[in-house]
């Protein structure tokens, strides 16, 4: 036994290199400290990463918005640049003795701006088209809905509306002038005759394309008559209504320019500028008026109808169509 005690005392306690036993719980505390230290470091790194993300997110959002705007603006700007380049090339090569340069056309617009004739002409034309379009929509949309509800009326008026829609505006101007004289009423009559048939036919087509099952489901749930039209028919046909109104605006704008070109209205418009250039043989003024007409049409299309159409299509889950 003494030898055993001496040998045990010589070897010393196991797992205690320092020769002193650790207090109970010290190893557990050290492990917990290491764990806590690791967790604290992980939290610090997470906070730093989130702070960096917060700093970078506004820049990334701004860059993404800039890229989207650039992607939308690049195609029309490239088209305009291509047209101007071809136009300048044709002028430089003298392909036509009467073709003015783009700078000459721009000079005509600048001169009309400086002498105070551009803004009144533009304002009068826009006011006429807006008033005529509002009246056309107020007449054409209910007329189209009425044609879908009354088959005999559609049988009688449908071919008439289609025939009037196919008529050029130049054929409508003499009728309006003879009936109403050279007045604002004749101009508005031409706009109405150009836009109302287009809107009515477009609304009728939109209602015809509604799935019949949707209408039957609405009637089975008690949505019939006026309630069905408000809650089922109009929302279902809304994309077609937007397309009909867009087409009505286009037809009305064209009819207005034709009416202003032919009639002698007391208030001048863009059509009067176009007619002045035609009578004076000034192709630069004619092209300046054409550029102004195109600019107004593109601006109304891109600022009014395209956003409305995208919103309507996106609300129906047609993201790919809305992104066009």
PDB file of C-alpha atoms in Angstrom:
ATOM      1  CA  UNK A   1       0.000   0.000   0.000  1.00  0.00           C
ATOM      2  CA  UNK A   2       2.808   2.490   0.785  1.00  0.00           C
ATOM      3  CA  UNK A   3       4.311   1.785  -2.589  1.00  0.00           C
ATOM      4  CA  UNK A   4       0.967   2.366  -4.194  1.00  0.00           C
ATOM      5  CA  UNK A   5       0.526   5.668  -2.401  1.00  0.00           C
ATOM      6  CA  UNK A   6       3.973   6.800  -3.417  1.00  0.00           C
ATOM      7  CA  UNK A   7       3.325   5.872  -7.058  1.00  0.00           C
ATOM      8  CA  UNK A   8      -0.029   7.671  -7.062  1.00  0.00           C
ATOM      9  CA  UNK A   9       1.538  10.759  -5.504  1.00  0.00           C
ATOM     10  CA  UNK A  10       4.328  10.659  -8.111  1.00  0.00           C
ATOM     11  CA  UNK A  11       1.886  10.492 -11.046  1.00  0.00           C
ATOM     12  CA  UNK A  12      -0.266  13.323  -9.681  1.00  0.00           C
ATOM     13  CA  UNK A  13      -3.954  13.801 -10.334  1.00  0.00           C
ATOM     14  CA  UNK A  14      -5.259  12.907 -13.748  1.00  0.00           C
ATOM     15  CA  UNK A  15      -6.489  15.595 -16.182  1.00  0.00           C
ATOM     16  CA  UNK A  16      -5.105  18.349 -14.003  1.00  0.00           C
ATOM     17  CA  UNK A  17      -1.794  19.442 -15.484  1.00  0.00           C
ATOM     18  CA  UNK A  18      -1.431  22.381 -13.074  1.00  0.00           C
ATOM     19  CA  UNK A  19      -1.708  20.093 -10.112  1.00  0.00           C
ATOM     20  CA  UNK A  20      -4.722  21.930  -8.735  1.00  0.00           C
ATOM     21  CA  UNK A  21      -8.289  20.831  -9.334  1.00  0.00           C
ATOM     22  CA  UNK A  22     -10.527  23.404 -11.080  1.00  0.00           C
ATOM     23  CA  UNK A  23     -13.463  24.730  -9.128  1.00  0.00           C
ATOM     24  CA  UNK A  24     -16.780  23.231 -10.080  1.00  0.00           C
ATOM     25  CA  UNK A  25     -18.495  25.068 -12.931  1.00  0.00           C
ATOM     26  CA  UNK A  26     -15.350  26.856 -14.165  1.00  0.00           C
ATOM     27  CA  UNK A  27     -15.151  24.709 -17.312  1.00  0.00           C
ATOM     28  CA  UNK A  28     -18.835  25.296 -17.966  1.00  0.00           C
ATOM     29  CA  UNK A  29     -18.383  29.061 -17.514  1.00  0.00           C
ATOM     30  CA  UNK A  30     -15.432  29.127 -19.917  1.00  0.00           C
ATOM     31  CA  UNK A  31     -17.474  27.245 -22.545  1.00  0.00           C
ATOM     32  CA  UNK A  32     -20.401  29.577 -22.082  1.00  0.00           C
ATOM     33  CA  UNK A  33     -18.045  32.552 -22.384  1.00  0.00           C
ATOM     34  CA  UNK A  34     -16.648  31.226 -25.630  1.00  0.00           C
ATOM     35  CA  UNK A  35     -20.167  30.621 -26.917  1.00  0.00           C
ATOM     36  CA  UNK A  36     -21.296  34.070 -25.870  1.00  0.00           C
ATOM     37  CA  UNK A  37     -18.239  35.649 -27.443  1.00  0.00           C
ATOM     38  CA  UNK A  38     -18.917  33.814 -30.696  1.00  0.00           C
ATOM     39  CA  UNK A  39     -22.547  34.847 -30.666  1.00  0.00           C
ATOM     40  CA  UNK A  40     -21.573  38.444 -29.971  1.00  0.00           C
ATOM     41  CA  UNK A  41     -19.162  38.423 -32.886  1.00  0.00           C
ATOM     42  CA  UNK A  42     -21.818  36.946 -35.132  1.00  0.00           C
ATOM     43  CA  UNK A  43     -24.291  39.642 -34.059  1.00  0.00           C
ATOM     44  CA  UNK A  44     -21.746  42.364 -34.724  1.00  0.00           C
ATOM     45  CA  UNK A  45     -21.038  41.015 -38.198  1.00  0.00           C
ATOM     46  CA  UNK A  46     -24.744  40.745 -38.941  1.00  0.00           C
ATOM     47  CA  UNK A  47     -25.295  44.352 -37.841  1.00  0.00           C
ATOM     48  CA  UNK A  48     -22.387  45.498 -39.990  1.00  0.00           C
ATOM     49  CA  UNK A  49     -23.710  43.601 -43.020  1.00  0.00           C
ATOM     50  CA  UNK A  50     -27.204  44.999 -42.543  1.00  0.00           C
ATOM     51  CA  UNK A  51     -25.779  48.491 -42.198  1.00  0.00           C
ATOM     52  CA  UNK A  52     -23.834  48.095 -45.424  1.00  0.00           C
ATOM     53  CA  UNK A  53     -26.961  46.801 -47.159  1.00  0.00           C
ATOM     54  CA  UNK A  54     -28.906  49.796 -45.871  1.00  0.00           C
ATOM     55  CA  UNK A  55     -26.235  52.124 -47.223  1.00  0.00           C
ATOM     56  CA  UNK A  56     -26.175  50.399 -50.594  1.00  0.00           C
ATOM     57  CA  UNK A  57     -29.967  49.933 -51.059  1.00  0.00           C
ATOM     58  CA  UNK A  58     -30.862  53.565 -51.985  1.00  0.00           C
ATOM     59  CA  UNK A  59     -28.071  53.640 -54.524  1.00  0.00           C
ATOM     60  CA  UNK A  60     -29.190  50.305 -55.943  1.00  0.00           C
ATOM     61  CA  UNK A  61     -32.831  51.458 -56.112  1.00  0.00           C
ATOM     62  CA  UNK A  62     -31.814  54.671 -57.854  1.00  0.00           C
ATOM     63  CA  UNK A  63     -29.646  52.778 -60.297  1.00  0.00           C
ATOM     64  CA  UNK A  64     -32.445  50.313 -61.047  1.00  0.00           C
ATOM     65  CA  UNK A  65     -34.899  53.173 -61.625  1.00  0.00           C
ATOM     66  CA  UNK A  66     -32.423  54.892 -63.917  1.00  0.00           C
ATOM     67  CA  UNK A  67     -31.927  51.689 -65.872  1.00  0.00           C
ATOM     68  CA  UNK A  68     -35.670  51.217 -66.295  1.00  0.00           C
ATOM     69  CA  UNK A  69     -36.166  54.790 -67.462  1.00  0.00           C
ATOM     70  CA  UNK A  70     -33.252  54.455 -69.853  1.00  0.00           C
ATOM     71  CA  UNK A  71     -34.621  51.191 -71.216  1.00  0.00           C
ATOM     72  CA  UNK A  72     -38.004  52.830 -71.875  1.00  0.00           C
ATOM     73  CA  UNK A  73     -36.571  56.030 -73.354  1.00  0.00           C
ATOM     74  CA  UNK A  74     -33.844  54.445 -75.465  1.00  0.00           C
ATOM     75  CA  UNK A  75     -36.041  52.962 -78.264  1.00  0.00           C
ATOM     76  CA  UNK A  76     -37.992  56.158 -79.071  1.00  0.00           C
ATOM     77  CA  UNK A  77     -34.873  58.290 -78.811  1.00  0.00           C
ATOM     78  CA  UNK A  78     -33.037  55.903 -81.122  1.00  0.00           C
ATOM     79  CA  UNK A  79     -35.940  56.051 -83.592  1.00  0.00           C
ATOM     80  CA  UNK A  80     -35.919  59.866 -83.548  1.00  0.00           C
ATOM     81  CA  UNK A  81     -32.159  59.926 -84.009  1.00  0.00           C
ATOM     82  CA  UNK A  82     -32.423  57.514 -86.946  1.00  0.00           C
ATOM     83  CA  UNK A  83     -35.117  59.603 -88.647  1.00  0.00           C
ATOM     84  CA  UNK A  84     -33.113  62.795 -88.169  1.00  0.00           C
ATOM     85  CA  UNK A  85     -29.977  61.120 -89.506  1.00  0.00           C
ATOM     86  CA  UNK A  86     -31.767  59.851 -92.618  1.00  0.00           C
ATOM     87  CA  UNK A  87     -33.435  63.225 -93.089  1.00  0.00           C
ATOM     88  CA  UNK A  88     -30.125  65.091 -92.824  1.00  0.00           C
ATOM     89  CA  UNK A  89     -28.499  62.613 -95.196  1.00  0.00           C
ATOM     90  CA  UNK A  90     -31.256  63.124 -97.784  1.00  0.00           C
ATOM     91  CA  UNK A  91     -30.865  66.889 -97.457  1.00  0.00           C
ATOM     92  CA  UNK A  92     -27.077  66.750 -97.731  1.00  0.00           C
ATOM     93  CA  UNK A  93     -27.241  64.528-100.832  1.00  0.00           C
ATOM     94  CA  UNK A  94     -29.872  66.882-102.346  1.00  0.00           C
ATOM     95  CA  UNK A  95     -32.323  64.092-103.076  1.00  0.00           C
ATOM     96  CA  UNK A  96     -35.122  66.656-103.317  1.00  0.00           C
ATOM     97  CA  UNK A  97     -34.833  70.300-104.273  1.00  0.00           C
ATOM     98  CA  UNK A  98     -37.697  71.275-101.958  1.00  0.00           C
ATOM     99  CA  UNK A  99     -36.714  69.205 -98.929  1.00  0.00           C
ATOM    100  CA  UNK A 100     -35.654  71.498 -96.053  1.00  0.00           C
ATOM    101  CA  UNK A 101     -33.084  70.559 -93.475  1.00  0.00           C
ATOM    102  CA  UNK A 102     -34.036  69.583 -89.904  1.00  0.00           C
ATOM    103  CA  UNK A 103     -32.476  72.839 -88.750  1.00  0.00           C
ATOM    104  CA  UNK A 104     -34.806  74.834 -91.037  1.00  0.00           C
ATOM    105  CA  UNK A 105     -37.860  73.039 -89.627  1.00  0.00           C
ATOM    106  CA  UNK A 106     -36.640  73.683 -86.103  1.00  0.00           C
ATOM    107  CA  UNK A 107     -36.192  77.317 -87.074  1.00  0.00           C
ATOM    108  CA  UNK A 108     -39.835  77.469 -88.157  1.00  0.00           C
ATOM    109  CA  UNK A 109     -40.950  76.139 -84.787  1.00  0.00           C
ATOM    110  CA  UNK A 110     -38.654  78.557 -82.953  1.00  0.00           C
ATOM    111  CA  UNK A 111     -39.973  81.448 -85.052  1.00  0.00           C
ATOM    112  CA  UNK A 112     -43.591  80.495 -84.333  1.00  0.00           C
ATOM    113  CA  UNK A 113     -42.722  80.357 -80.649  1.00  0.00           C
ATOM    114  CA  UNK A 114     -41.007  83.737 -80.668  1.00  0.00           C
ATOM    115  CA  UNK A 115     -43.753  85.577 -82.575  1.00  0.00           C
ATOM    116  CA  UNK A 116     -46.456  84.172 -80.289  1.00  0.00           C
ATOM    117  CA  UNK A 117     -48.362  82.022 -82.771  1.00  0.00           C
ATOM    118  CA  UNK A 118     -47.273  78.553 -81.659  1.00  0.00           C
ATOM    119  CA  UNK A 119     -48.811  78.397 -78.173  1.00  0.00           C
ATOM    120  CA  UNK A 120     -52.263  79.769 -79.167  1.00  0.00           C
ATOM    121  CA  UNK A 121     -52.475  77.364 -82.096  1.00  0.00           C
ATOM    122  CA  UNK A 122     -51.420  74.432 -79.916  1.00  0.00           C
ATOM    123  CA  UNK A 123     -53.789  75.456 -77.120  1.00  0.00           C
ATOM    124  CA  UNK A 124     -56.790  75.862 -79.414  1.00  0.00           C
ATOM    125  CA  UNK A 125     -56.220  72.486 -81.054  1.00  0.00           C
ATOM    126  CA  UNK A 126     -55.755  70.680 -77.738  1.00  0.00           C
ATOM    127  CA  UNK A 127     -58.839  72.309 -76.233  1.00  0.00           C
ATOM    128  CA  UNK A 128     -60.965  71.375 -79.232  1.00  0.00           C
ATOM    129  CA  UNK A 129     -59.756  67.788 -79.194  1.00  0.00           C
ATOM    130  CA  UNK A 130     -60.206  67.392 -75.430  1.00  0.00           C
ATOM    131  CA  UNK A 131     -63.754  68.775 -75.523  1.00  0.00           C
ATOM    132  CA  UNK A 132     -64.612  66.731 -78.599  1.00  0.00           C
ATOM    133  CA  UNK A 133     -63.085  63.591 -77.112  1.00  0.00           C
ATOM    134  CA  UNK A 134     -64.957  64.005 -73.820  1.00  0.00           C
ATOM    135  CA  UNK A 135     -68.234  64.431 -75.699  1.00  0.00           C
ATOM    136  CA  UNK A 136     -67.408  61.457 -77.932  1.00  0.00           C
ATOM    137  CA  UNK A 137     -66.688  59.251 -74.915  1.00  0.00           C
ATOM    138  CA  UNK A 138     -69.895  60.399 -73.205  1.00  0.00           C
ATOM    139  CA  UNK A 139     -71.852  59.399 -76.312  1.00  0.00           C
ATOM    140  CA  UNK A 140     -69.862  56.428 -77.630  1.00  0.00           C
ATOM    141  CA  UNK A 141     -69.507  54.354 -74.423  1.00  0.00           C
ATOM    142  CA  UNK A 142     -73.257  54.300 -73.546  1.00  0.00           C
ATOM    143  CA  UNK A 143     -74.100  53.765 -77.205  1.00  0.00           C
ATOM    144  CA  UNK A 144     -71.804  50.755 -77.385  1.00  0.00           C
ATOM    145  CA  UNK A 145     -73.291  49.284 -74.200  1.00  0.00           C
ATOM    146  CA  UNK A 146     -76.777  49.895 -75.523  1.00  0.00           C
ATOM    147  CA  UNK A 147     -75.982  48.078 -78.749  1.00  0.00           C
ATOM    148  CA  UNK A 148     -74.892  45.001 -76.782  1.00  0.00           C
ATOM    149  CA  UNK A 149     -78.200  44.958 -74.890  1.00  0.00           C
ATOM    150  CA  UNK A 150     -80.595  45.635 -77.774  1.00  0.00           C
ATOM    151  CA  UNK A 151     -80.090  43.307 -80.716  1.00  0.00           C
ATOM    152  CA  UNK A 152     -82.556  45.078 -83.080  1.00  0.00           C
ATOM    153  CA  UNK A 153     -80.833  48.425 -82.509  1.00  0.00           C
ATOM    154  CA  UNK A 154     -77.467  46.811 -83.150  1.00  0.00           C
ATOM    155  CA  UNK A 155     -78.760  45.305 -86.372  1.00  0.00           C
ATOM    156  CA  UNK A 156     -79.751  48.774 -87.603  1.00  0.00           C
ATOM    157  CA  UNK A 157     -76.968  50.988 -86.221  1.00  0.00           C
ATOM    158  CA  UNK A 158     -74.054  48.555 -86.330  1.00  0.00           C
ATOM    159  CA  UNK A 159     -73.466  48.738 -90.102  1.00  0.00           C
ATOM    160  CA  UNK A 160     -73.983  52.517 -90.055  1.00  0.00           C
ATOM    161  CA  UNK A 161     -71.343  53.011 -87.375  1.00  0.00           C
ATOM    162  CA  UNK A 162     -68.904  50.765 -89.209  1.00  0.00           C
ATOM    163  CA  UNK A 163     -69.491  52.655 -92.467  1.00  0.00           C
ATOM    164  CA  UNK A 164     -69.002  56.076 -90.854  1.00  0.00           C
ATOM    165  CA  UNK A 165     -65.889  54.799 -89.100  1.00  0.00           C
ATOM    166  CA  UNK A 166     -64.370  53.797 -92.432  1.00  0.00           C
ATOM    167  CA  UNK A 167     -64.995  57.221 -93.991  1.00  0.00           C
ATOM    168  CA  UNK A 168     -61.998  59.568 -94.164  1.00  0.00           C
ATOM    169  CA  UNK A 169     -62.356  62.784 -92.248  1.00  0.00           C
ATOM    170  CA  UNK A 170     -61.932  64.798 -95.437  1.00  0.00           C
ATOM    171  CA  UNK A 171     -65.284  63.441 -96.620  1.00  0.00           C
ATOM    172  CA  UNK A 172     -66.970  64.525 -93.391  1.00  0.00           C
ATOM    173  CA  UNK A 173     -65.739  68.126 -93.426  1.00  0.00           C
ATOM    174  CA  UNK A 174     -67.835  69.335 -96.418  1.00  0.00           C
ATOM    175  CA  UNK A 175     -70.977  67.869 -94.859  1.00  0.00           C
ATOM    176  CA  UNK A 176     -70.309  69.629 -91.562  1.00  0.00           C
ATOM    177  CA  UNK A 177     -69.391  72.922 -93.252  1.00  0.00           C
ATOM    178  CA  UNK A 178     -72.521  72.953 -95.433  1.00  0.00           C
ATOM    179  CA  UNK A 179     -74.721  72.053 -92.486  1.00  0.00           C
ATOM    180  CA  UNK A 180     -73.124  74.293 -89.831  1.00  0.00           C
ATOM    181  CA  UNK A 181     -70.962  76.734 -91.779  1.00  0.00           C
ATOM    182  CA  UNK A 182     -67.326  77.650 -91.130  1.00  0.00           C
ATOM    183  CA  UNK A 183     -67.672  77.627 -87.364  1.00  0.00           C
ATOM    184  CA  UNK A 184     -66.469  75.848 -84.256  1.00  0.00           C
ATOM    185  CA  UNK A 185     -69.602  73.724 -84.428  1.00  0.00           C
ATOM    186  CA  UNK A 186     -68.499  72.282 -87.742  1.00  0.00           C
ATOM    187  CA  UNK A 187     -65.105  71.368 -86.276  1.00  0.00           C
ATOM    188  CA  UNK A 188     -66.665  69.658 -83.269  1.00  0.00           C
ATOM    189  CA  UNK A 189     -69.118  67.834 -85.525  1.00  0.00           C
ATOM    190  CA  UNK A 190     -66.238  66.399 -87.544  1.00  0.00           C
ATOM    191  CA  UNK A 191     -64.490  65.290 -84.336  1.00  0.00           C
ATOM    192  CA  UNK A 192     -67.656  63.614 -83.082  1.00  0.00           C
ATOM    193  CA  UNK A 193     -68.286  61.881 -86.399  1.00  0.00           C
ATOM    194  CA  UNK A 194     -64.715  60.616 -86.356  1.00  0.00           C
ATOM    195  CA  UNK A 195     -64.515  59.466 -82.726  1.00  0.00           C
ATOM    196  CA  UNK A 196     -68.014  58.326 -81.673  1.00  0.00           C
ATOM    197  CA  UNK A 197     -68.311  55.398 -84.151  1.00  0.00           C
ATOM    198  CA  UNK A 198     -64.834  54.189 -83.242  1.00  0.00           C
ATOM    199  CA  UNK A 199     -65.551  54.258 -79.513  1.00  0.00           C
ATOM    200  CA  UNK A 200     -68.986  52.640 -79.869  1.00  0.00           C
ATOM    201  CA  UNK A 201     -67.671  49.828 -82.072  1.00  0.00           C
ATOM    202  CA  UNK A 202     -64.712  49.257 -79.725  1.00  0.00           C
ATOM    203  CA  UNK A 203     -66.949  49.068 -76.653  1.00  0.00           C
ATOM    204  CA  UNK A 204     -69.280  46.646 -78.407  1.00  0.00           C
ATOM    205  CA  UNK A 205     -66.359  44.420 -79.347  1.00  0.00           C
ATOM    206  CA  UNK A 206     -64.994  44.518 -75.797  1.00  0.00           C
ATOM    207  CA  UNK A 207     -68.338  43.430 -74.329  1.00  0.00           C
ATOM    208  CA  UNK A 208     -68.681  40.664 -76.910  1.00  0.00           C
ATOM    209  CA  UNK A 209     -65.335  39.227 -75.799  1.00  0.00           C
ATOM    210  CA  UNK A 210     -66.409  38.774 -72.159  1.00  0.00           C
ATOM    211  CA  UNK A 211     -66.660  35.053 -71.319  1.00  0.00           C
ATOM    212  CA  UNK A 212     -70.369  34.076 -71.081  1.00  0.00           C
ATOM    213  CA  UNK A 213     -69.619  31.927 -68.037  1.00  0.00           C
ATOM    214  CA  UNK A 214     -68.580  35.043 -66.131  1.00  0.00           C
ATOM    215  CA  UNK A 215     -71.868  36.769 -66.899  1.00  0.00           C
ATOM    216  CA  UNK A 216     -73.885  33.698 -65.958  1.00  0.00           C
ATOM    217  CA  UNK A 217     -71.996  33.417 -62.670  1.00  0.00           C
ATOM    218  CA  UNK A 218     -72.798  37.052 -61.903  1.00  0.00           C
ATOM    219  CA  UNK A 219     -76.489  36.559 -62.649  1.00  0.00           C
ATOM    220  CA  UNK A 220     -76.600  33.454 -60.461  1.00  0.00           C
ATOM    221  CA  UNK A 221     -75.218  35.534 -57.577  1.00  0.00           C
ATOM    222  CA  UNK A 222     -77.847  38.212 -58.051  1.00  0.00           C
ATOM    223  CA  UNK A 223     -75.808  40.667 -60.121  1.00  0.00           C
ATOM    224  CA  UNK A 224     -78.254  41.347 -62.915  1.00  0.00           C
ATOM    225  CA  UNK A 225     -79.413  44.444 -64.726  1.00  0.00           C
ATOM    226  CA  UNK A 226     -77.638  47.625 -63.668  1.00  0.00           C
ATOM    227  CA  UNK A 227     -75.755  45.899 -60.843  1.00  0.00           C
ATOM    228  CA  UNK A 228     -74.421  43.297 -63.240  1.00  0.00           C
ATOM    229  CA  UNK A 229     -73.321  45.997 -65.658  1.00  0.00           C
ATOM    230  CA  UNK A 230     -71.527  47.941 -62.927  1.00  0.00           C
ATOM    231  CA  UNK A 231     -69.933  45.056 -61.026  1.00  0.00           C
ATOM    232  CA  UNK A 232     -69.423  42.412 -63.724  1.00  0.00           C
ATOM    233  CA  UNK A 233     -69.665  43.727 -67.271  1.00  0.00           C
ATOM    234  CA  UNK A 234     -67.698  46.986 -67.023  1.00  0.00           C
ATOM    235  CA  UNK A 235     -64.769  45.596 -64.949  1.00  0.00           C
ATOM    236  CA  UNK A 236     -64.483  42.548 -67.204  1.00  0.00           C
ATOM    237  CA  UNK A 237     -64.462  44.668 -70.369  1.00  0.00           C
ATOM    238  CA  UNK A 238     -62.266  47.453 -68.949  1.00  0.00           C
ATOM    239  CA  UNK A 239     -59.151  46.631 -71.047  1.00  0.00           C
ATOM    240  CA  UNK A 240     -61.286  46.748 -74.179  1.00  0.00           C
ATOM    241  CA  UNK A 241     -62.809  50.051 -73.038  1.00  0.00           C
ATOM    242  CA  UNK A 242     -59.342  51.565 -72.672  1.00  0.00           C
ATOM    243  CA  UNK A 243     -58.414  50.359 -76.160  1.00  0.00           C
ATOM    244  CA  UNK A 244     -61.653  51.830 -77.550  1.00  0.00           C
ATOM    245  CA  UNK A 245     -61.004  55.201 -75.932  1.00  0.00           C
ATOM    246  CA  UNK A 246     -57.449  55.211 -77.238  1.00  0.00           C
ATOM    247  CA  UNK A 247     -58.660  54.508 -80.755  1.00  0.00           C
ATOM    248  CA  UNK A 248     -61.352  57.174 -80.386  1.00  0.00           C
ATOM    249  CA  UNK A 249     -58.733  59.741 -79.392  1.00  0.00           C
ATOM    250  CA  UNK A 250     -56.643  58.854 -82.439  1.00  0.00           C
ATOM    251  CA  UNK A 251     -59.597  59.148 -84.807  1.00  0.00           C
ATOM    252  CA  UNK A 252     -60.726  62.393 -83.194  1.00  0.00           C
ATOM    253  CA  UNK A 253     -57.256  63.958 -83.397  1.00  0.00           C
ATOM    254  CA  UNK A 254     -56.961  63.075 -87.066  1.00  0.00           C
ATOM    255  CA  UNK A 255     -60.444  64.402 -87.805  1.00  0.00           C
ATOM    256  CA  UNK A 256     -59.669  67.627 -85.964  1.00  0.00           C
ATOM    257  CA  UNK A 257     -56.506  68.249 -87.974  1.00  0.00           C
ATOM    258  CA  UNK A 258     -58.442  67.679 -91.196  1.00  0.00           C
ATOM    259  CA  UNK A 259     -61.238  70.005 -90.093  1.00  0.00           C
ATOM    260  CA  UNK A 260     -58.801  72.758 -89.121  1.00  0.00           C
ATOM    261  CA  UNK A 261     -56.995  72.321 -92.419  1.00  0.00           C
ATOM    262  CA  UNK A 262     -60.124  72.711 -94.546  1.00  0.00           C
ATOM    263  CA  UNK A 263     -62.441  74.963 -92.570  1.00  0.00           C
ATOM    264  CA  UNK A 264     -61.874  78.661 -91.880  1.00  0.00           C
ATOM    265  CA  UNK A 265     -62.452  78.753 -88.133  1.00  0.00           C
ATOM    266  CA  UNK A 266     -62.038  82.068 -86.297  1.00  0.00           C
ATOM    267  CA  UNK A 267     -59.570  80.577 -83.786  1.00  0.00           C
ATOM    268  CA  UNK A 268     -56.349  79.312 -85.384  1.00  0.00           C
ATOM    269  CA  UNK A 269     -54.951  75.862 -84.711  1.00  0.00           C
ATOM    270  CA  UNK A 270     -52.192  73.561 -85.835  1.00  0.00           C
ATOM    271  CA  UNK A 271     -54.222  72.707 -88.918  1.00  0.00           C
ATOM    272  CA  UNK A 272     -54.278  76.395 -89.821  1.00  0.00           C
ATOM    273  CA  UNK A 273     -50.469  76.454 -89.616  1.00  0.00           C
ATOM    274  CA  UNK A 274     -50.390  73.451 -91.915  1.00  0.00           C
ATOM    275  CA  UNK A 275     -52.721  75.166 -94.377  1.00  0.00           C
ATOM    276  CA  UNK A 276     -50.656  78.379 -94.281  1.00  0.00           C
ATOM    277  CA  UNK A 277     -47.554  76.432 -95.195  1.00  0.00           C
ATOM    278  CA  UNK A 278     -49.409  74.676 -98.014  1.00  0.00           C
ATOM    279  CA  UNK A 279     -50.743  77.886 -99.491  1.00  0.00           C
ATOM    280  CA  UNK A 280     -47.373  79.629 -99.228  1.00  0.00           C
ATOM    281  CA  UNK A 281     -45.427  76.694-100.620  1.00  0.00           C
ATOM    282  CA  UNK A 282     -43.252  76.596 -97.487  1.00  0.00           C
ATOM    283  CA  UNK A 283     -42.389  72.949 -96.956  1.00  0.00           C
ATOM    284  CA  UNK A 284     -40.452  73.788 -93.810  1.00  0.00           C
ATOM    285  CA  UNK A 285     -43.623  75.198 -92.184  1.00  0.00           C
ATOM    286  CA  UNK A 286     -45.637  72.191 -93.378  1.00  0.00           C
ATOM    287  CA  UNK A 287     -43.115  69.767 -91.894  1.00  0.00           C
ATOM    288  CA  UNK A 288     -42.970  71.804 -88.689  1.00  0.00           C
ATOM    289  CA  UNK A 289     -46.746  71.464 -88.357  1.00  0.00           C
ATOM    290  CA  UNK A 290     -46.524  67.726 -89.061  1.00  0.00           C
ATOM    291  CA  UNK A 291     -43.821  67.340 -86.405  1.00  0.00           C
ATOM    292  CA  UNK A 292     -46.010  69.212 -83.924  1.00  0.00           C
ATOM    293  CA  UNK A 293     -49.018  67.012 -84.710  1.00  0.00           C
ATOM    294  CA  UNK A 294     -46.942  63.878 -84.239  1.00  0.00           C
ATOM    295  CA  UNK A 295     -45.430  65.174 -81.002  1.00  0.00           C
ATOM    296  CA  UNK A 296     -48.870  65.868 -79.495  1.00  0.00           C
ATOM    297  CA  UNK A 297     -50.141  62.444 -80.518  1.00  0.00           C
ATOM    298  CA  UNK A 298     -47.128  60.633 -79.074  1.00  0.00           C
ATOM    299  CA  UNK A 299     -47.230  62.692 -75.869  1.00  0.00           C
ATOM    300  CA  UNK A 300     -50.907  61.963 -75.198  1.00  0.00           C
ATOM    301  CA  UNK A 301     -50.368  58.293 -76.010  1.00  0.00           C
ATOM    302  CA  UNK A 302     -47.351  57.858 -73.735  1.00  0.00           C
ATOM    303  CA  UNK A 303     -48.520  60.097 -70.882  1.00  0.00           C
ATOM    304  CA  UNK A 304     -52.192  59.118 -70.670  1.00  0.00           C
ATOM    305  CA  UNK A 305     -53.287  55.950 -72.417  1.00  0.00           C
ATOM    306  CA  UNK A 306     -50.186  53.770 -72.028  1.00  0.00           C
ATOM    307  CA  UNK A 307     -49.952  54.146 -68.200  1.00  0.00           C
ATOM    308  CA  UNK A 308     -53.687  53.510 -67.821  1.00  0.00           C
ATOM    309  CA  UNK A 309     -53.481  50.419 -70.011  1.00  0.00           C
ATOM    310  CA  UNK A 310     -50.466  49.085 -68.099  1.00  0.00           C
ATOM    311  CA  UNK A 311     -52.221  49.584 -64.773  1.00  0.00           C
ATOM    312  CA  UNK A 312     -55.381  47.845 -65.962  1.00  0.00           C
ATOM    313  CA  UNK A 313     -53.441  44.890 -67.368  1.00  0.00           C
ATOM    314  CA  UNK A 314     -51.237  44.624 -64.287  1.00  0.00           C
ATOM    315  CA  UNK A 315     -54.306  44.561 -62.038  1.00  0.00           C
ATOM    316  CA  UNK A 316     -55.403  41.466 -63.953  1.00  0.00           C
ATOM    317  CA  UNK A 317     -52.076  39.701 -63.556  1.00  0.00           C
ATOM    318  CA  UNK A 318     -50.982  40.323 -67.137  1.00  0.00           C
ATOM    319  CA  UNK A 319     -47.502  41.514 -66.147  1.00  0.00           C
ATOM    320  CA  UNK A 320     -45.876  40.567 -69.470  1.00  0.00           C
ATOM    321  CA  UNK A 321     -48.485  42.489 -71.436  1.00  0.00           C
ATOM    322  CA  UNK A 322     -48.315  45.440 -69.059  1.00  0.00           C
ATOM    323  CA  UNK A 323     -44.560  45.680 -69.439  1.00  0.00           C
ATOM    324  CA  UNK A 324     -44.730  46.319 -73.146  1.00  0.00           C
TER     325      UNK A 324
END
